[in-house]
Amino acid sequence: MKALAIGLMAALICSGSAFADEPLPLKPGPGGDLTIAACNACHTSDYIIMNSTFLTPDGWKAEVVKMRKAFGAPIDDEAVAEISNYLAAQYAAPAKP
Amino acid sequence: MAMLASRSFAGESTTLPAELPDGTRSIARYVNLPEKKRLLRLVDRPPNYATPVDVFTEAVTPNDRFFVRYHLAGVPTVGDMDNWSLSIGGDAVEKTVRLGLSDLQKLPSSEVLSVCQCAGNRRGLINPHVAGVEWTDGAMGCALWRGPALRDVLKAAGLKPGAVEVWVNGADGPVLDVTPPFRKSIPMEKALDGDTIVAYSMNNAPLPLLNGYPVRLIVPGWTGTYWMKHLTNIEVSSAPLKNFWMQAAYRVPAGLFPVDHPFQSQANETTVPITEMVVNSLIADPLEGGEAERSGFTVRGVAWDRGAGIDRVEVSLDGGGSWQDALLDRPLGRYAYRKFSLQTGSLRPGTYRLVSRATSRTGEKQAEKMKTNPAGYHNNVPRPISVVVT
């Protein structure tokens, strides 16, 4: 997992966008470093904050799976679970009844 | 890619629009960018910047205020475009040709004043929220686009019988090679429409980089997703384009929204590509949360649709209880904004809920309730603005 995070961080450094600022810091928690590395490899993690007030834990999981399946994010099952759990714990709206 | 940090705009209010949803409010701010001033940053990688609502008191959106929308973070620089050329090929042309900017400029040119609006404009105003870029009102603009008609560009390669779609690709791209590049297609009927142009000019100037410099496809009446920026490749094909951006993204439930010309080659039984815009209007003055004098004020804004033209705009001061006809400016073109205004006359102190609703020349009206769809597209529900009269 650590190797994956380092690899993704290297991708981030190599792909600086012309207009991008540093993303806002994310909340600390288990899976936080992996989430920051994996998301920022291709896009700012500010997207997490933008969608944080209404995505449920299931909604976040669907987003992470979409990043892997539709966009080719190089994250395995274990990483998908870790990132989804982090987002569910730190940035999710309550599950809908 | 050059490292140019964005800066907050000095000298004007940095107060964020009152209607921004929570979450987005935490990350949004006004910034200047190269060739751009005072846009509302939603996210910056990939770049997604909204035009502030007050800009829509005018029917033409200046280039430096025009919104910016990218799906993928690989945005080219101006320098990357120095050797730009456009390839026209595919299995439904006689021969592949490559045109430079001077070749395009030698072709007869057309002009079209047209709204470019992101399919997800106003997604951030939908309740319950839908995931995505949480645009409020500013993922749109109207500009005068100039360049040769796409059909004249295609002639250079020679169309063969059996052409079904024109596939387009631009110089922007994904960070990872495995991510599907942003490629789109349009049906031949729209490709051969004389108003569909290959634009090298925007409001009589070169296109800003972030709006597609040097050349962008203009597809009037259709949502912005087809308006390929940094256009580099055109393929005329006998088959539908099959990729994520056509088959999974930018689709709506079949039959939910009106269209004049269905995109048959990309339709299936349950969903169709989002294509033609829906009729809509926006109050640009006063702004949400504004204050006004009891002597009255002028309500100003714009209305637009997918090409029929705007026939009527009504304004309510009481949240839709009663309506008055707004005054319409002369039409500037069937795909352009049409400005409207209404003098309120004197008013008693209190809170007023201003709403506008437009009707097109074919009688199409704004939806009374959001037509729910998974990606939150086509939000044209009349939207109230609260103004306090003191």
Short mmCIF file of C-alpha atoms in Angstrom, two decimals, chain B residues 3 6 12 38 40 57 72-73 116 136 145 157 187 196 229 240 243 251 261 281 283 305 308 363 372 380 390:
data_model
loop_
_atom_site.label_atom_id
_atom_site.label_comp_id
_atom_site.label_asym_id
_atom_site.label_seq_id
_atom_site.Cartn_x
_atom_site.Cartn_y
_atom_site.Cartn_z
CA MET B 3 3.43 27.39 -13.19
CA SER B 6 -3.99 31.96 -9.38
CA GLU B 12 -13.70 44.01 -5.76
CA ARG B 38 -12.54 37.49 -11.67
CA LEU B 40 -15.35 31.90 -9.57
CA THR B 57 -26.61 41.68 -17.59
CA LEU B 72 -9.17 16.04 -17.50
CA ALA B 73 -6.15 17.83 -16.10
CA CYS B 116 -22.28 27.71 -24.90
CA THR B 136 -24.59 27.30 -9.81
CA TRP B 145 -17.80 32.69 -32.94
CA ALA B 157 -11.16 15.48 -47.26
CA PRO B 187 -24.37 13.06 -36.06
CA THR B 196 -21.80 24.23 -36.91
CA LYS B 229 -11.60 22.65 -27.41
CA PRO B 240 -20.95 5.36 -33.86
CA ASN B 243 -16.29 5.29 -25.53
CA ARG B 251 -26.68 10.70 -21.12
CA HIS B 261 -33.28 16.16 -33.99
CA SER B 281 -33.63 32.32 -18.13
CA ILE B 283 -31.95 37.15 -13.42
CA ASP B 305 -33.02 28.11 -25.73
CA ALA B 308 -36.10 28.49 -31.74
CA GLY B 363 -44.00 27.36 -27.01
CA THR B 372 -34.74 14.20 -12.21
CA ASN B 380 -34.15 24.89 -16.02
CA THR B 390 -35.81 48.85 2.65
#
